[in-house]
C-alpha positions as protocol buffer text, in pm:
chain_id: "A"
residue {
  index: 1
  type: UNK
  ca { x: -1559 y: 3873 z: -818 }
}
residue {
  index: 2
  type: UNK
  ca { x: -1620 y: 3468 z: -783 }
}
residue {
  index: 3
  type: UNK
  ca { x: -1351 y: 3285 z: -676 }
}
residue {
  index: 4
  type: UNK
  ca { x: -1206 y: 3005 z: -901 }
}
residue {
  index: 5
  type: UNK
  ca { x: -1281 y: 2649 z: -846 }
}
residue {
  index: 6
  type: UNK
  ca { x: -949 y: 2462 z: -719 }
}
residue {
  index: 7
  type: UNK
  ca { x: -779 y: 2237 z: -979 }
}
residue {
  index: 8
  type: UNK
  ca { x: -885 y: 1880 z: -908 }
}
residue {
  index: 9
  type: UNK
  ca { x: -690 y: 1703 z: -1194 }
}
residue {
  index: 10
  type: UNK
  ca { x: -655 y: 1322 z: -1094 }
}
residue {
  index: 11
  type: UNK
  ca { x: -437 y: 1073 z: -1241 }
}
residue {
  index: 12
  type: UNK
  ca { x: -353 y: 713 z: -1296 }
}
residue {
  index: 13
  type: UNK
  ca { x: 27 y: 590 z: -1243 }
}
residue {
  index: 14
  type: UNK
  ca { x: 107 y: 338 z: -1517 }
}
residue {
  index: 15
  type: UNK
  ca { x: 404 y: 111 z: -1421 }
}
residue {
  index: 16
  type: UNK
  ca { x: 570 y: -110 z: -1720 }
}
residue {
  index: 17
  type: UNK
  ca { x: 793 y: -439 z: -1669 }
}
residue {
  index: 18
  type: UNK
  ca { x: 1072 y: -222 z: -1809 }
}
residue {
  index: 19
  type: UNK
  ca { x: 1086 y: 31 z: -1530 }
}
residue {
  index: 20
  type: UNK
  ca { x: 923 y: 301 z: -1713 }
}
residue {
  index: 21
  type: UNK
  ca { x: 651 y: 475 z: -1555 }
}
residue {
  index: 22
  type: UNK
  ca { x: 408 y: 775 z: -1659 }
}
residue {
  index: 23
  type: UNK
  ca { x: 143 y: 980 z: -1491 }
}
residue {
  index: 24
  type: UNK
  ca { x: -187 y: 965 z: -1701 }
}
residue {
  index: 25
  type: UNK
  ca { x: -465 y: 1257 z: -1679 }
}
residue {
  index: 26
  type: UNK
  ca { x: -731 y: 1015 z: -1544 }
}
residue {
  index: 27
  type: UNK
  ca { x: -987 y: 1244 z: -1694 }
}
residue {
  index: 28
  type: UNK
  ca { x: -865 y: 1156 z: -2042 }
}
residue {
  index: 29
  type: UNK
  ca { x: -834 y: 788 z: -1947 }
}
residue {
  index: 30
  type: UNK
  ca { x: -1119 y: 721 z: -1734 }
}
residue {
  index: 31
  type: UNK
  ca { x: -1095 y: 352 z: -1696 }
}
residue {
  index: 32
  type: UNK
  ca { x: -854 y: 99 z: -1584 }
}
residue {
  index: 33
  type: UNK
  ca { x: -945 y: -114 z: -1940 }
}
residue {
  index: 34
  type: UNK
  ca { x: -839 y: 195 z: -2105 }
}
residue {
  index: 35
  type: UNK
  ca { x: -506 y: 264 z: -1964 }
}
residue {
  index: 36
  type: UNK
  ca { x: -383 y: -57 z: -1973 }
}
residue {
  index: 37
  type: UNK
  ca { x: -516 y: -120 z: -2312 }
}
residue {
  index: 38
  type: UNK
  ca { x: -667 y: -479 z: -2220 }
}
residue {
  index: 39
  type: UNK
  ca { x: -986 y: -617 z: -2228 }
}
residue {
  index: 40
  type: UNK
  ca { x: -1010 y: -802 z: -1886 }
}
residue {
  index: 41
  type: UNK
  ca { x: -857 y: -635 z: -1605 }
}
residue {
  index: 42
  type: UNK
  ca { x: -837 y: -737 z: -1218 }
}
residue {
  index: 43
  type: UNK
  ca { x: -831 y: -549 z: -932 }
}
residue {
  index: 44
  type: UNK
  ca { x: -603 y: -564 z: -648 }
}
residue {
  index: 45
  type: UNK
  ca { x: -668 y: -366 z: -343 }
}
residue {
  index: 46
  type: UNK
  ca { x: -359 y: -183 z: -201 }
}
residue {
  index: 47
  type: UNK
  ca { x: -525 y: 17 z: 66 }
}
residue {
  index: 48
  type: UNK
  ca { x: -853 y: 191 z: 118 }
}
residue {
  index: 49
  type: UNK
  ca { x: -726 y: 464 z: -113 }
}
residue {
  index: 50
  type: UNK
  ca { x: -480 y: 323 z: -362 }
}
residue {
  index: 51
  type: UNK
  ca { x: -618 y: 13 z: -650 }
}
residue {
  index: 52
  type: UNK
  ca { x: -364 y: -160 z: -884 }
}
residue {
  index: 53
  type: UNK
  ca { x: -503 y: -284 z: -1200 }
}
residue {
  index: 54
  type: UNK
  ca { x: -355 y: -558 z: -1367 }
}
residue {
  index: 55
  type: UNK
  ca { x: -410 y: -708 z: -1716 }
}
residue {
  index: 56
  type: UNK
  ca { x: -562 y: -1059 z: -1650 }
}
residue {
  index: 57
  type: UNK
  ca { x: -427 y: -1184 z: -1995 }
}
residue {
  index: 58
  type: UNK
  ca { x: -105 y: -1082 z: -1955 }
}
residue {
  index: 59
  type: UNK
  ca { x: 42 y: -1435 z: -1774 }
}
residue {
  index: 60
  type: UNK
  ca { x: -154 y: -1610 z: -2040 }
}
residue {
  index: 61
  type: UNK
  ca { x: 35 y: -1446 z: -2293 }
}
residue {
  index: 62
  type: UNK
  ca { x: 380 y: -1453 z: -2105 }
}
residue {
  index: 63
  type: UNK
  ca { x: 451 y: -1092 z: -2080 }
}
residue {
  index: 64
  type: UNK
  ca { x: 730 y: -1006 z: -1872 }
}
residue {
  index: 65
  type: UNK
  ca { x: 704 y: -1008 z: -1535 }
}
residue {
  index: 66
  type: UNK
  ca { x: 652 y: -626 z: -1374 }
}
residue {
  index: 67
  type: UNK
  ca { x: 922 y: -624 z: -1080 }
}
residue {
  index: 68
  type: UNK
  ca { x: 923 y: -249 z: -1052 }
}
residue {
  index: 69
  type: UNK
  ca { x: 522 y: -268 z: -963 }
}
residue {
  index: 70
  type: UNK
  ca { x: 593 y: -576 z: -738 }
}
residue {
  index: 71
  type: UNK
  ca { x: 868 y: -332 z: -562 }
}
residue {
  index: 72
  type: UNK
  ca { x: 615 y: -60 z: -539 }
}
residue {
  index: 73
  type: UNK
  ca { x: 359 y: -306 z: -354 }
}
residue {
  index: 74
  type: UNK
  ca { x: 654 y: -377 z: -93 }
}
residue {
  index: 75
  type: UNK
  ca { x: 607 y: -77 z: 29 }
}
residue {
  index: 76
  type: UNK
  ca { x: 258 y: -148 z: 133 }
}
residue {
  index: 77
  type: UNK
  ca { x: 230 y: -494 z: 216 }
}
residue {
  index: 78
  type: UNK
  ca { x: 480 y: -749 z: 351 }
}
residue {
  index: 79
  type: UNK
  ca { x: 404 y: -1028 z: 95 }
}
residue {
  index: 80
  type: UNK
  ca { x: 305 y: -974 z: -276 }
}
residue {
  index: 81
  type: UNK
  ca { x: 252 y: -1189 z: -577 }
}
residue {
  index: 82
  type: UNK
  ca { x: 399 y: -1140 z: -910 }
}
residue {
  index: 83
  type: UNK
  ca { x: 201 y: -932 z: -1179 }
}
residue {
  index: 84
  type: UNK
  ca { x: 277 y: -944 z: -1510 }
}
residue {
  index: 85
  type: UNK
  ca { x: 264 y: -681 z: -1786 }
}
residue {
  index: 86
  type: UNK
  ca { x: 170 y: -308 z: -1747 }
}
residue {
  index: 87
  type: UNK
  ca { x: -1 y: -218 z: -1430 }
}
residue {
  index: 88
  type: UNK
  ca { x: -197 y: 104 z: -1341 }
}
residue {
  index: 89
  type: UNK
  ca { x: -252 y: 256 z: -999 }
}
residue {
  index: 90
  type: UNK
  ca { x: -565 y: 463 z: -951 }
}
residue {
  index: 91
  type: UNK
  ca { x: -746 y: 575 z: -619 }
}
residue {
  index: 92
  type: UNK
  ca { x: -1031 y: 394 z: -450 }
}
residue {
  index: 93
  type: UNK
  ca { x: -1327 y: 221 z: -624 }
}
residue {
  index: 94
  type: UNK
  ca { x: -1542 y: 357 z: -322 }
}
residue {
  index: 95
  type: UNK
  ca { x: -1762 y: 159 z: -89 }
}
residue {
  index: 96
  type: UNK
  ca { x: -1976 y: 5 z: -358 }
}
residue {
  index: 97
  type: UNK
  ca { x: -1702 y: -109 z: -561 }
}
residue {
  index: 98
  type: UNK
  ca { x: -1771 y: 113 z: -840 }
}
residue {
  index: 99
  type: UNK
  ca { x: -1564 y: 305 z: -1078 }
}
residue {
  index: 100
  type: UNK
  ca { x: -1241 y: 386 z: -985 }
}
residue {
  index: 101
  type: UNK
  ca { x: -1134 y: 759 z: -876 }
}
residue {
  index: 102
  type: UNK
  ca { x: -814 y: 899 z: -996 }
}
residue {
  index: 103
  type: UNK
  ca { x: -510 y: 966 z: -797 }
}
residue {
  index: 104
  type: UNK
  ca { x: -473 y: 1309 z: -607 }
}
residue {
  index: 105
  type: UNK
  ca { x: -159 y: 1470 z: -723 }
}
residue {
  index: 106
  type: UNK
  ca { x: -14 y: 1410 z: -356 }
}
residue {
  index: 107
  type: UNK
  ca { x: -108 y: 1007 z: -404 }
}
residue {
  index: 108
  type: UNK
  ca { x: 64 y: 1017 z: -766 }
}
residue {
  index: 109
  type: UNK
  ca { x: 365 y: 1234 z: -632 }
}
residue {
  index: 110
  type: UNK
  ca { x: 396 y: 974 z: -344 }
}
residue {
  index: 111
  type: UNK
  ca { x: 385 y: 654 z: -583 }
}
residue {
  index: 112
  type: UNK
  ca { x: 623 y: 854 z: -816 }
}
residue {
  index: 113
  type: UNK
  ca { x: 859 y: 912 z: -509 }
}
residue {
  index: 114
  type: UNK
  ca { x: 854 y: 571 z: -410 }
}
residue {
  index: 115
  type: UNK
  ca { x: 931 y: 460 z: -749 }
}
residue {
  index: 116
  type: UNK
  ca { x: 1240 y: 662 z: -801 }
}
residue {
  index: 117
  type: UNK
  ca { x: 1358 y: 593 z: -452 }
}
residue {
  index: 118
  type: UNK
  ca { x: 1339 y: 220 z: -528 }
}
residue {
  index: 119
  type: UNK
  ca { x: 1540 y: 267 z: -855 }
}
residue {
  index: 120
  type: UNK
  ca { x: 1799 y: 466 z: -635 }
}
residue {
  index: 121
  type: UNK
  ca { x: 1823 y: 159 z: -410 }
}
residue {
  index: 122
  type: UNK
  ca { x: 1884 y: -110 z: -705 }
}
residue {
  index: 123
  type: UNK
  ca { x: 2247 y: -212 z: -769 }
}
residue {
  index: 124
  type: UNK
  ca { x: 2411 y: -98 z: -1019 }
}
residue {
  index: 125
  type: UNK
  ca { x: 2668 y: -293 z: -1261 }
}
residue {
  index: 126
  type: UNK
  ca { x: 3012 y: -257 z: -1197 }
}
residue {
  index: 127
  type: UNK
  ca { x: 3237 y: -113 z: -1452 }
}
residue {
  index: 128
  type: UNK
  ca { x: 3608 y: -217 z: -1521 }
}
């Protein structure tokens, strides 16, 4: 009896300026342009295995700054630039800078954990 191939689903992690986030199945999205619904996207290297994509037109259209994404980046880098609009995290683009790979389940869950930890550390408004 043949052994079934392991499940190799990959993901993209979409973070919105409002703090909402979603895991997207990379095999159905396939490009950062589709994930962001944007014509012009820009790659931001985070690590050799993690890439962030931003809508390059978001700043020009005065879209809200993405503070949650900036917070996630601070887990990887000391200094970060502000980014605007939705952003999407994927795996690496490979040595040749080709099409990005989706995130593994472990990578996607690590980003989710960091996002949730960040939220838990935010100060809450007092109630009188």
